[in-house]
Short mmCIF file of C-alpha atoms and ligand atoms in Angstrom, two decimals:
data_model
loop_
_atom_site.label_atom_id
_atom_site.label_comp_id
_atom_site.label_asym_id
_atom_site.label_seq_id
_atom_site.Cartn_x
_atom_site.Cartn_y
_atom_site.Cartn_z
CA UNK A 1 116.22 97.76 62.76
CA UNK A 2 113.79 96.97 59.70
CA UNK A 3 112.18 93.75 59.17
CA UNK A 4 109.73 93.02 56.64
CA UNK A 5 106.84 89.77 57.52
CA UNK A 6 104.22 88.15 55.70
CA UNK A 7 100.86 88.31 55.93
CA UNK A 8 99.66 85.44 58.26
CA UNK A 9 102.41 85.70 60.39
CA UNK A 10 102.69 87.07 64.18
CA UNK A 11 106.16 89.48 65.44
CA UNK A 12 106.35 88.79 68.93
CA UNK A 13 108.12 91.76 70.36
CA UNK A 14 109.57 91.67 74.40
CA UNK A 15 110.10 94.97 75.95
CA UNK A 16 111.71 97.30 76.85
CA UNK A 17 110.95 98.33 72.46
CA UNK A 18 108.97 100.67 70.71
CA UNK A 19 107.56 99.46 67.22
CA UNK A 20 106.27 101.40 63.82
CA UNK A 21 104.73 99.90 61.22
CA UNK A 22 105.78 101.89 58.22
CA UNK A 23 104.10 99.93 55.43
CA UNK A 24 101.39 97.49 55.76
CA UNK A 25 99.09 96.11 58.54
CA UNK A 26 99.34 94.36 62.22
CA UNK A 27 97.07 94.35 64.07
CA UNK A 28 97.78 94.18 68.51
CA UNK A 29 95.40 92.81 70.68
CA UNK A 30 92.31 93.87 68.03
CA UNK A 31 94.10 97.51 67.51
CA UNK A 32 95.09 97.89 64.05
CA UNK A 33 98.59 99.60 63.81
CA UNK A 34 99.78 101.17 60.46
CA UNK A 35 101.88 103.97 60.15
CA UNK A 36 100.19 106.42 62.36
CA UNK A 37 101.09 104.74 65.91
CA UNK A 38 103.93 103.84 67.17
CA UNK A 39 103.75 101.05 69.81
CA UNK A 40 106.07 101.36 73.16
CA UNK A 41 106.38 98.01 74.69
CA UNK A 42 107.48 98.10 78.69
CA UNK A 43 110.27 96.16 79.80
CA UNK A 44 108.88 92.18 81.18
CA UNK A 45 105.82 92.88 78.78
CA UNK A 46 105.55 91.22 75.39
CA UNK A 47 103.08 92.50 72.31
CA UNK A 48 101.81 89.96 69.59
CA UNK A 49 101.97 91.74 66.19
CA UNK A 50 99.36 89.85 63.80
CA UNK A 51 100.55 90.74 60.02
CA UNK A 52 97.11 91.38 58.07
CA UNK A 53 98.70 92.46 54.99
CA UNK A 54 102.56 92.33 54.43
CA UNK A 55 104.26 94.68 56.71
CA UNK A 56 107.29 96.25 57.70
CA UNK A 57 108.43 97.26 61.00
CA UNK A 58 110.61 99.75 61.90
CA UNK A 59 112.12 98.32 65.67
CA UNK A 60 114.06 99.91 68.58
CA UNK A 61 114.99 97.63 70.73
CA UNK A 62 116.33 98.47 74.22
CA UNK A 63 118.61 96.19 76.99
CA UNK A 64 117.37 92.21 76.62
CA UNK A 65 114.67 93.46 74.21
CA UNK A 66 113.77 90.71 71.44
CA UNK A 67 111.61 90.62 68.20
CA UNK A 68 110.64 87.34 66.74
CA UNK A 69 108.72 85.89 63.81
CA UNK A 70 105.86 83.12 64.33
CA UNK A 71 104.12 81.32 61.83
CA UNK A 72 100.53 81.79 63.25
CA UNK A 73 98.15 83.74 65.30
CA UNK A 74 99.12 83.38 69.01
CA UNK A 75 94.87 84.73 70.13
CA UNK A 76 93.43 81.65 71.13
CA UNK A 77 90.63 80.87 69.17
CA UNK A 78 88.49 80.84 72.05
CA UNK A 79 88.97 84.70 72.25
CA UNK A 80 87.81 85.40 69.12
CA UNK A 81 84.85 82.91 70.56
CA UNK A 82 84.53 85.02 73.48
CA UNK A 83 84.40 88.42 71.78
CA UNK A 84 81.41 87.29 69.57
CA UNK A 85 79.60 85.71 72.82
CA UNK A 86 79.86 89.35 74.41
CA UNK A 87 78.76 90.60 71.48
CA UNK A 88 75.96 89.01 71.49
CA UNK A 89 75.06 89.92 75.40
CA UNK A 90 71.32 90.49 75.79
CA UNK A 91 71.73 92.50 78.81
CA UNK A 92 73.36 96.50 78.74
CA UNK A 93 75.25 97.53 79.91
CA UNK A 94 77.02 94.04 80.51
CA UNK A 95 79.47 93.80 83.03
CA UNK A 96 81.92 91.20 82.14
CA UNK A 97 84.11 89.83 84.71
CA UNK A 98 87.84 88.23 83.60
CA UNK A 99 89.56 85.66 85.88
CA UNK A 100 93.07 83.78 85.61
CA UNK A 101 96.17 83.13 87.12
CA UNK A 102 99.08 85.60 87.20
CA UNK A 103 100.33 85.61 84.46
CA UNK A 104 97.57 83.63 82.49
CA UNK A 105 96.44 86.31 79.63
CA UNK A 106 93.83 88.33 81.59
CA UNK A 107 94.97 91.93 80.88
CA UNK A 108 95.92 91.35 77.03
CA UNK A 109 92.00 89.70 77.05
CA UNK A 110 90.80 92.53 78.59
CA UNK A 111 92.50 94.43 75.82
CA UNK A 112 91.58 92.48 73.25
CA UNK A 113 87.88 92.76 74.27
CA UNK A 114 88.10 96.74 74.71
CA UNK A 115 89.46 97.25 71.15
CA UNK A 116 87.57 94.97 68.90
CA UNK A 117 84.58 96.33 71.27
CA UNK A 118 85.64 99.64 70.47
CA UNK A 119 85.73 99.42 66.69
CA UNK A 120 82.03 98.40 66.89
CA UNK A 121 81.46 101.99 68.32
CA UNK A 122 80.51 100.80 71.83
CA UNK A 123 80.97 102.43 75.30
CA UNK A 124 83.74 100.64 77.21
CA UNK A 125 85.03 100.99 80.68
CA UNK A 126 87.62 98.65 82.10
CA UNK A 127 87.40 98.27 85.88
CA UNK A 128 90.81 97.04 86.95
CA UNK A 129 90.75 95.27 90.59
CA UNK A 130 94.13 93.25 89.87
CA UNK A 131 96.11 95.83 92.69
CA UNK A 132 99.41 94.09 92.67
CA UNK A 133 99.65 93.90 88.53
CA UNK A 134 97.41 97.14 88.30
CA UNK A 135 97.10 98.30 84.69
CA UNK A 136 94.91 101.66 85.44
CA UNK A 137 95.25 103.34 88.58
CA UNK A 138 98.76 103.31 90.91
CA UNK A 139 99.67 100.36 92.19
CA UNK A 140 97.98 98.77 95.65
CA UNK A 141 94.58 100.61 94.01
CA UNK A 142 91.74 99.53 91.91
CA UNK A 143 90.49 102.09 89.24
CA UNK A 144 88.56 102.19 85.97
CA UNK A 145 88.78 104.26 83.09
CA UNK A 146 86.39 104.70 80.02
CA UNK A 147 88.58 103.59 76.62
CA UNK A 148 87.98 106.19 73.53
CA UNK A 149 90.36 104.42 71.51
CA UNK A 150 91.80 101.39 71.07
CA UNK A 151 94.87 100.97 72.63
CA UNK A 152 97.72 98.57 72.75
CA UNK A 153 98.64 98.60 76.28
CA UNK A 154 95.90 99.62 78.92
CA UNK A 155 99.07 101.12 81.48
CA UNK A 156 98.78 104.25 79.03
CA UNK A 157 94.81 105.20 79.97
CA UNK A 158 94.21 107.70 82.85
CA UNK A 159 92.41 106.56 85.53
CA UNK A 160 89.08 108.11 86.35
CA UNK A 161 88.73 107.83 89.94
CA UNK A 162 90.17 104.94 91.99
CA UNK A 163 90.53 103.12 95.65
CA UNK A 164 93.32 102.42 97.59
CA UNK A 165 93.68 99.63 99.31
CA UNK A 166 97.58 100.02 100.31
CA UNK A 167 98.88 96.38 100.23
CA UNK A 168 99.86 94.37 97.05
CA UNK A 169 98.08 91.32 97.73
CA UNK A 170 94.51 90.42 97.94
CA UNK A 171 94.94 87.98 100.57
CA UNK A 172 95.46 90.40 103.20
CA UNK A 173 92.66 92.94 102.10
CA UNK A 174 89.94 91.00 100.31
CA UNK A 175 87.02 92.83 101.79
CA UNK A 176 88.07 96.43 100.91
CA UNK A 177 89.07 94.85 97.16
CA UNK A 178 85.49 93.43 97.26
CA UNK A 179 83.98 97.10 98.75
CA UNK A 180 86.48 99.05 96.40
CA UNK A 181 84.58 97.39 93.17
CA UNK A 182 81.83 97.36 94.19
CA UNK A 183 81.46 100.94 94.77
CA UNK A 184 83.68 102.10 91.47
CA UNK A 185 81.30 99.71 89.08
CA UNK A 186 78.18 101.97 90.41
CA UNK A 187 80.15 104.87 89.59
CA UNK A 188 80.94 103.39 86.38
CA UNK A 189 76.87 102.40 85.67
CA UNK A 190 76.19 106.09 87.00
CA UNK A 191 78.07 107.32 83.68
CA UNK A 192 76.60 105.55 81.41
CA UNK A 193 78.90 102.22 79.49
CA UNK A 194 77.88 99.71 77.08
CA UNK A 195 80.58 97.17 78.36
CA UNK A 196 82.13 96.70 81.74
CA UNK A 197 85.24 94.84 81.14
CA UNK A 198 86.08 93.98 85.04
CA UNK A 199 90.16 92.36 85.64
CA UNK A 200 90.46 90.39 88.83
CA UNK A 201 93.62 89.65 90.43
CA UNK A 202 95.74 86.73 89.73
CA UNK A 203 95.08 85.28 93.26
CA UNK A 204 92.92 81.79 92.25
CA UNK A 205 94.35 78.73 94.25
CA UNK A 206 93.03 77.81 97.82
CA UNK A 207 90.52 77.76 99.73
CA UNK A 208 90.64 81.13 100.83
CA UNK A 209 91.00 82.70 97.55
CA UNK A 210 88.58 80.28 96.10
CA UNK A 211 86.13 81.87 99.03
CA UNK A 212 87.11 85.30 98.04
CA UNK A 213 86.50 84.71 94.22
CA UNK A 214 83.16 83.57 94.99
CA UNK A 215 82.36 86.36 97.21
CA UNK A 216 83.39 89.00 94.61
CA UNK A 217 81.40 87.63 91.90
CA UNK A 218 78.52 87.03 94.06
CA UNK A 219 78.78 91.41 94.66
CA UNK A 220 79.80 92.09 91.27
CA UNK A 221 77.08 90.30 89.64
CA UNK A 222 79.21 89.98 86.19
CA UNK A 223 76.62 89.28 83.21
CA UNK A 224 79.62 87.24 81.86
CA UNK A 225 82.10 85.29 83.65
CA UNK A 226 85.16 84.55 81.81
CA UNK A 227 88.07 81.98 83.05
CA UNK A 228 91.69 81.70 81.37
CA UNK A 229 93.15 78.99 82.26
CA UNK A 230 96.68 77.41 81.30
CA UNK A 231 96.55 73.72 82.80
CA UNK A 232 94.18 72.62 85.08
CA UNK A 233 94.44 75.65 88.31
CA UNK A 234 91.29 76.53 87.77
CA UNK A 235 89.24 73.35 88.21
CA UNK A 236 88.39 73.91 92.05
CA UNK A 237 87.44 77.80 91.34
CA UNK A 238 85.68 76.65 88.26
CA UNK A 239 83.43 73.89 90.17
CA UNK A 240 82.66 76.47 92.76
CA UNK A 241 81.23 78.93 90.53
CA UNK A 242 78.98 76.90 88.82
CA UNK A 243 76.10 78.18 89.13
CA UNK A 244 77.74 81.61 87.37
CA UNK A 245 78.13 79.83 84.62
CA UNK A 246 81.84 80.61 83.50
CA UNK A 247 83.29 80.48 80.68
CA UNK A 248 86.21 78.64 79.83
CA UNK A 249 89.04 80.05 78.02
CA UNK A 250 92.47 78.97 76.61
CA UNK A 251 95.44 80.85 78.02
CA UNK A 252 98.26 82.01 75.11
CA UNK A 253 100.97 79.82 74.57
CA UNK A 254 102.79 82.62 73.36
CA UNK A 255 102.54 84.31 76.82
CA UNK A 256 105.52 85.68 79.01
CA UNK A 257 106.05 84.27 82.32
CA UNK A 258 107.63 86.51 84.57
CA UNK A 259 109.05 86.08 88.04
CA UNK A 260 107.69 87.73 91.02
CA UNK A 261 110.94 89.73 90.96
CA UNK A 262 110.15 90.92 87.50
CA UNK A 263 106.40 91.47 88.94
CA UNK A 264 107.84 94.15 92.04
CA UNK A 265 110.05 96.01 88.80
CA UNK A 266 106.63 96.61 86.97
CA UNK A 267 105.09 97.80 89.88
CA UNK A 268 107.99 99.82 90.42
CA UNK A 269 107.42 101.42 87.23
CA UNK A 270 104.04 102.20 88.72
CA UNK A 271 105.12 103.73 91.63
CA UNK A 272 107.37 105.97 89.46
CA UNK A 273 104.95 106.83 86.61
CA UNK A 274 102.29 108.32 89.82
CA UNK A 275 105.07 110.01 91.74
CA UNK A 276 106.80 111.57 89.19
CA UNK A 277 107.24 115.46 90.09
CA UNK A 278 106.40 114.73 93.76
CA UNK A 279 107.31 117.57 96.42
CA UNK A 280 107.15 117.28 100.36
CA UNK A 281 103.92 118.75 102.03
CA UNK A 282 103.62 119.04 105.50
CA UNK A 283 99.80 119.19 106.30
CA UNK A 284 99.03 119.42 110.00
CA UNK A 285 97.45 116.19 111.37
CA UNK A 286 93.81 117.96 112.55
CA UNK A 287 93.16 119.12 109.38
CA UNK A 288 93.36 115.47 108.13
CA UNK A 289 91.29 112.42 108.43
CA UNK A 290 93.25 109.13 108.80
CA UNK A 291 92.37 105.58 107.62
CA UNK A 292 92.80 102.45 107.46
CA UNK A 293 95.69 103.22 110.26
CA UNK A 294 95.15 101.94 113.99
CA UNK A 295 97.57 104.01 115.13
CA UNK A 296 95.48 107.08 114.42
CA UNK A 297 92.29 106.11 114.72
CA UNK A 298 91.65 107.67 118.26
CA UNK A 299 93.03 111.04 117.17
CA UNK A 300 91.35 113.89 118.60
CA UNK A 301 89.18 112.00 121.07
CA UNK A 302 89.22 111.53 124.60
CA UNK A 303 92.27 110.13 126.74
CA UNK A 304 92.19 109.19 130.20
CA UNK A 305 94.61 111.59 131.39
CA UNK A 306 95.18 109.89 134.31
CA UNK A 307 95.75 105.71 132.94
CA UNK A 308 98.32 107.66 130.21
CA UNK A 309 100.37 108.82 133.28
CA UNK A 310 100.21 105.75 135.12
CA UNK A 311 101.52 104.00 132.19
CA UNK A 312 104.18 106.44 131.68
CA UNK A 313 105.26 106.00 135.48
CA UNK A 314 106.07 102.33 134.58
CA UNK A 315 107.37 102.77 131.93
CA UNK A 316 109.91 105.43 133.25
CA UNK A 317 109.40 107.87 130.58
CA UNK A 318 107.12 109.99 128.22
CA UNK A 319 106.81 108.76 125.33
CA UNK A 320 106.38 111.05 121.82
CA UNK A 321 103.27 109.54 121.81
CA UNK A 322 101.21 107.42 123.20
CA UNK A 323 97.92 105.28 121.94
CA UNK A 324 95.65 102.79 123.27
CA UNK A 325 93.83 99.98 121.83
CA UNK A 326 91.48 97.05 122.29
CA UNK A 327 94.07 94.89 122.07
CA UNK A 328 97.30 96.71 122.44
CA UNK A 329 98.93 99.79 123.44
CA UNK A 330 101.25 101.68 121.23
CA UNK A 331 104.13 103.53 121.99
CA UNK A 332 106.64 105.94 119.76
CA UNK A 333 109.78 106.83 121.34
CA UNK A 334 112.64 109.16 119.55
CA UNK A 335 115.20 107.39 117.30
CA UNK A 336 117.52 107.93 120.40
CA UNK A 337 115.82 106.61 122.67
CA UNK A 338 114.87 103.38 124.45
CA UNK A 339 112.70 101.53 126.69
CA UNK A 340 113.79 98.69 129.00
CA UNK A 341 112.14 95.13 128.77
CA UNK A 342 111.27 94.98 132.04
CA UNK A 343 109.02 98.28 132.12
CA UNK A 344 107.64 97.28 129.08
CA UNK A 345 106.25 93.89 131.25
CA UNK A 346 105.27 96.14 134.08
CA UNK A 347 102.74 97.77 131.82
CA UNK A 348 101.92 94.47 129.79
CA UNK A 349 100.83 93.63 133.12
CA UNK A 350 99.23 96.34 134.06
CA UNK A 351 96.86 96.47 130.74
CA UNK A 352 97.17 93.23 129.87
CA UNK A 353 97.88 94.11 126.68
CA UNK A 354 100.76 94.33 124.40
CA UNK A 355 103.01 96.87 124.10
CA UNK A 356 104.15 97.54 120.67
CA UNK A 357 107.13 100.39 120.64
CA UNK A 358 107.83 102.42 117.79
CA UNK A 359 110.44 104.40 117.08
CA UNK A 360 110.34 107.81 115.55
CA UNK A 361 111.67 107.84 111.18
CA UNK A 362 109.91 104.21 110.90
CA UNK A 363 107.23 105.87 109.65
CA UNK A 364 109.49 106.86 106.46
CA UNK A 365 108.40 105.20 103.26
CA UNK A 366 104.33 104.19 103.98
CA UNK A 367 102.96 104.43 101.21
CA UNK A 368 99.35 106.69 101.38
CA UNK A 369 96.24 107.13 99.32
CA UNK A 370 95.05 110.66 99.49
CA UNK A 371 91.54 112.00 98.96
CA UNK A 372 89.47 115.42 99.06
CA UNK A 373 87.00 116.21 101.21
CA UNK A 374 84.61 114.91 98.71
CA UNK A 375 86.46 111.34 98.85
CA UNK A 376 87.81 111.40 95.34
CA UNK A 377 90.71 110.10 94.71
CA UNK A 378 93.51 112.51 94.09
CA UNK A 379 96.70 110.35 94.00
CA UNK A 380 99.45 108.28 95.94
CA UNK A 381 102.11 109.79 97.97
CA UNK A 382 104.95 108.96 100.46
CA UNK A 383 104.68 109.30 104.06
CA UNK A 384 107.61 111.09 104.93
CA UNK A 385 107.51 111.60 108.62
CA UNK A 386 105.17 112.14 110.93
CA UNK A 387 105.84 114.64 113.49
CA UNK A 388 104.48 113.86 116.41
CA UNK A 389 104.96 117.05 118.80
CA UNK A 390 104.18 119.62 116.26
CA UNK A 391 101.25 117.48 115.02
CA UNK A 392 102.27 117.37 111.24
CA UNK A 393 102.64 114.76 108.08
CA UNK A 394 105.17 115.18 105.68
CA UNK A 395 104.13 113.18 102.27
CA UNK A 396 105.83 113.39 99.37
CA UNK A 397 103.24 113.62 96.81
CA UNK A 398 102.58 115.12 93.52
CA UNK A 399 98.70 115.80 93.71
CA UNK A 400 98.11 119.17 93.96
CA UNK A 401 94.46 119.84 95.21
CA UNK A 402 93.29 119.74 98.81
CA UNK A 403 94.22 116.90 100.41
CA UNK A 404 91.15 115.81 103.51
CA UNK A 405 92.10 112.39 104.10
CA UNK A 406 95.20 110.26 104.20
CA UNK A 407 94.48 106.22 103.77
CA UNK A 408 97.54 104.61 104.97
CA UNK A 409 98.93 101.85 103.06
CA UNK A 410 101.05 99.31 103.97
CA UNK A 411 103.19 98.79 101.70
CA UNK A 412 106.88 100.88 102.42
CA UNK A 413 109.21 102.59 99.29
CA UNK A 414 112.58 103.81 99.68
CA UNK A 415 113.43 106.72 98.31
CA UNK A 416 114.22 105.36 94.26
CA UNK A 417 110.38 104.44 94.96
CA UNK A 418 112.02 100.71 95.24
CA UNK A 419 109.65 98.01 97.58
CA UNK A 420 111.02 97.48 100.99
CA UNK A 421 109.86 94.43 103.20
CA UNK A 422 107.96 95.78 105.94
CA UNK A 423 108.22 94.82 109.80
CA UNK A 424 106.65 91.70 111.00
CA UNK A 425 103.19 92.02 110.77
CA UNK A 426 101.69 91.82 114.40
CA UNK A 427 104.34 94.63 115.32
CA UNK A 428 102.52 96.49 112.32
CA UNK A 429 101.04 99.67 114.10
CA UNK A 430 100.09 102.01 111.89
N1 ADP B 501 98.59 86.12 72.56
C1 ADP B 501 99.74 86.56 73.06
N2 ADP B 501 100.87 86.54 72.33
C2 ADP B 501 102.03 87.01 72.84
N3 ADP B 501 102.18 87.54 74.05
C3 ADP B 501 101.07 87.60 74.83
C4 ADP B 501 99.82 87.10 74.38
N4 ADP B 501 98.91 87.29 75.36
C5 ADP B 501 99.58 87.86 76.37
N5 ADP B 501 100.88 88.05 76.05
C6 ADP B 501 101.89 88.66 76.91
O1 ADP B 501 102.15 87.84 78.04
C7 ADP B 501 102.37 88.66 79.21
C8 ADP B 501 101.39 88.24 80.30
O2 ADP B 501 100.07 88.54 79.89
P1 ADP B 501 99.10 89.47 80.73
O3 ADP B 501 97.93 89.74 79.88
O4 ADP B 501 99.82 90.65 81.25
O5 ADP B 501 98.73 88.48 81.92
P2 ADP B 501 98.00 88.75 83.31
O6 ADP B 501 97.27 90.05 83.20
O7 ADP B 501 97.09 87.58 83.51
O8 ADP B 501 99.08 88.76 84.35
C9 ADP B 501 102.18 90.10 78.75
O9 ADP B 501 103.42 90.69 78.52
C10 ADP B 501 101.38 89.98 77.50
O10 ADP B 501 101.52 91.08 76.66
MG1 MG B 502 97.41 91.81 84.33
#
């Protein structure tokens, strides 16, 4: 499809479409497009084409795709605003932090910021910490990259190095966000940037995220604070911060909601785009170090030989294996097998702890973050099994190098890399 706008006038386009301009000039989040580029647009994301001189568009567009025509700019003014303000930064390199809603603008302004940054020649790195909606890096990590060119959608930059943190949400893992940014902007300021363009997850209401917004800006020490906000959901955030000094910005009224259904397919598309080409390793457990996994934590140290067979007396069997912990005691059992209730209170008893029983294949579908022996981050993969009496993991992974040490997630995929809903979460052993 051809269509042919005027100057002045904005083509929203809603993915899943790709988009060349064959005569004229738009211009997408501060990247000019003209006849060199042609613009892919993911499905549940939507691109603003500004027309700077008459233009006309050559358009695919794919299932429930849609172009339309607007009669004006849908960047706030208050962008433009904000781009001159960072500017104008007396410190650098200037780290400037972005916060908002889900949903509220913050990775097109962090887009908008790296281009028209970039056409003034400067050294840009975004630092993306938003791990459910994560534009660099796999999902369930943080990562940064360093921008060469402007771009139109920041999913297309290779990430640099990253952290895994595993989970989708923030709530559940706000210190190792906190220690994952921390340690990436150093790496970042070790390489030199002009800009720091930091994205923050859309978690902002509450008192706990209000607590954990403070605390990350309070590590991150952003020379600029930036807040988009579409109503009012900032105001208790905003008052807290004051002393940071944020600034207020307007949130497009152009922008695309989308559901948190629509949210789990783009990070589906994630999961696919960094296991694409993945085969099954099998790397034997001592050879590995294991995080951010209870269940492992105590490998290759001591056991009381003698408690384990107690505890195996009342329970009546031997389990595949066998772990104990401050506060509980794990047990894995074969997919055939099973333990009655009433051994399972003898040795609550006993330990006064509690038992949590596993059984063998529910390991299938963790997700894992796997890093060299140098702790650089080489990828994502899928715990396949783990196999308990030969002492081996199966992941399914595409990274290639040595892997030292599997971080596991917990966040479980089925095999078309689809989000499953995980166990309760005090039953969680791993
Ligand atoms: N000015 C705008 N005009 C049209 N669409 C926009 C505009 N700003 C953002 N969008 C679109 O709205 C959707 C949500 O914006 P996004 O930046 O991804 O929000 P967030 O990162 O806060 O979740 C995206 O598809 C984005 O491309
Ligand atoms: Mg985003």
């Amino acid at each position: 499809m051809n269509r042919t706008v005027d100057a002045g006038k904005t083509l929203i386009v809603d993915g899943p479409a790709s988009v060349m301009v064959s005569s004229g000039l738009a211009e997408v989040f501060g990247l000019l497009t003209d006849q060199k580029n042609k613009i892919v647009i993911r499905e549940g994301k939507r691109l603003p084409f500004v027309v700077k001189q008459e233009a006309t568009f050559e358009i695919l567009l794919g299932e429930n795709a849609n172009a339309e025509e607007v009669d004006s700019d849908t960047i706030p003014k208050s962008w433009i605003m904000a781009f001159e303000k960072v500017l104008k930064s007396k410190t650098q390199p200037a780290v400037i932090m972005v916060l908002g809603a889900v949903d509220s603008g913050k990775t097109s302004f962090c887009t908008y910021l790296v281009n028209r940054l970039l056409n003034m020649e400067k050294k840009v790195a975004v630092l993306d910490g938003d791990l459910g909606q994560s534009d660099i890096g796999p999902p369930c990590t943080i990562a940064y990259a360093f921008v060469t060119k402007p771009i139109a959608d920041l999913f297309s930059l290779e990430a640099e190095n990253a952290f895994f943190v595993g989970i989708t949400s923030p709530s559940k893992a706000s210190e190792k966000v906190i220690e994952g940014l921390v340690l990436l902007k150093k790496e970042i300021l070790d390489k030199g940037a002009d800009f720091i363009i930091v994205n923050t997850d859309g978690w902002v209401e509450g008192e706990d995220a209000i607590n954990y917004k403070v605390q990350l800006v309070k590590k991150l020490k952003p020379d600029m604070l930036f807040a988009i906000q579409q109503s009012v959901e900032l105001q208790h955030l905003l008052q807290t911060l004051e002393s940071s000094t944020p600034i207020l910005i307007k949130s497009p009224s152009a922008i695309k909601q989308r559901s948190r259904e629509k949210r789990k397919t783009l990070r589906e598309l994630g999961y696919m785009k960094y296991l694409k080409n993945a085969k099954v390793q099998s790397i034997p457990l001592n050879w590995l170090k294991i995080e951010g996994s209870e269940l492992f934590s105590l490998y290759r140290t001591y056991e009381d030989v003698q408690r384990a067979r107690e505890i195996y007396g009342l329970l009546g069997m031997k389990p595949l294996f066998f772990r104990e912990q401050k506060e509980k005691i794990v047990v894995v059992i074969g997919r055939n097998r099973w333990i009655d209730k009433s051994s399972i209170e003898k040795v609550e008893e006993y330990t006064k702890k509690k038992v949590v029983v596993l059984r063998k294949g529910e390991e299938e579908g963790l997700l894992v973050g796997l890093y060299n022996a140098n702790k650089n981050f080489l990828g994502i993969g899928i715990l396949q099994e783990v196999d308990y009496r030969r002492k081996f993991l199966k992941i399914l992974t595409p990274v290639s190098g040595e892997i030292s040490v599997v971080n596991m997630g917990k966040v479980k995929l089925d095999r078309k890399f689809k989000e499953i809903p995980i166990i309760a979460e005090e039953d969680f052993a791993f």
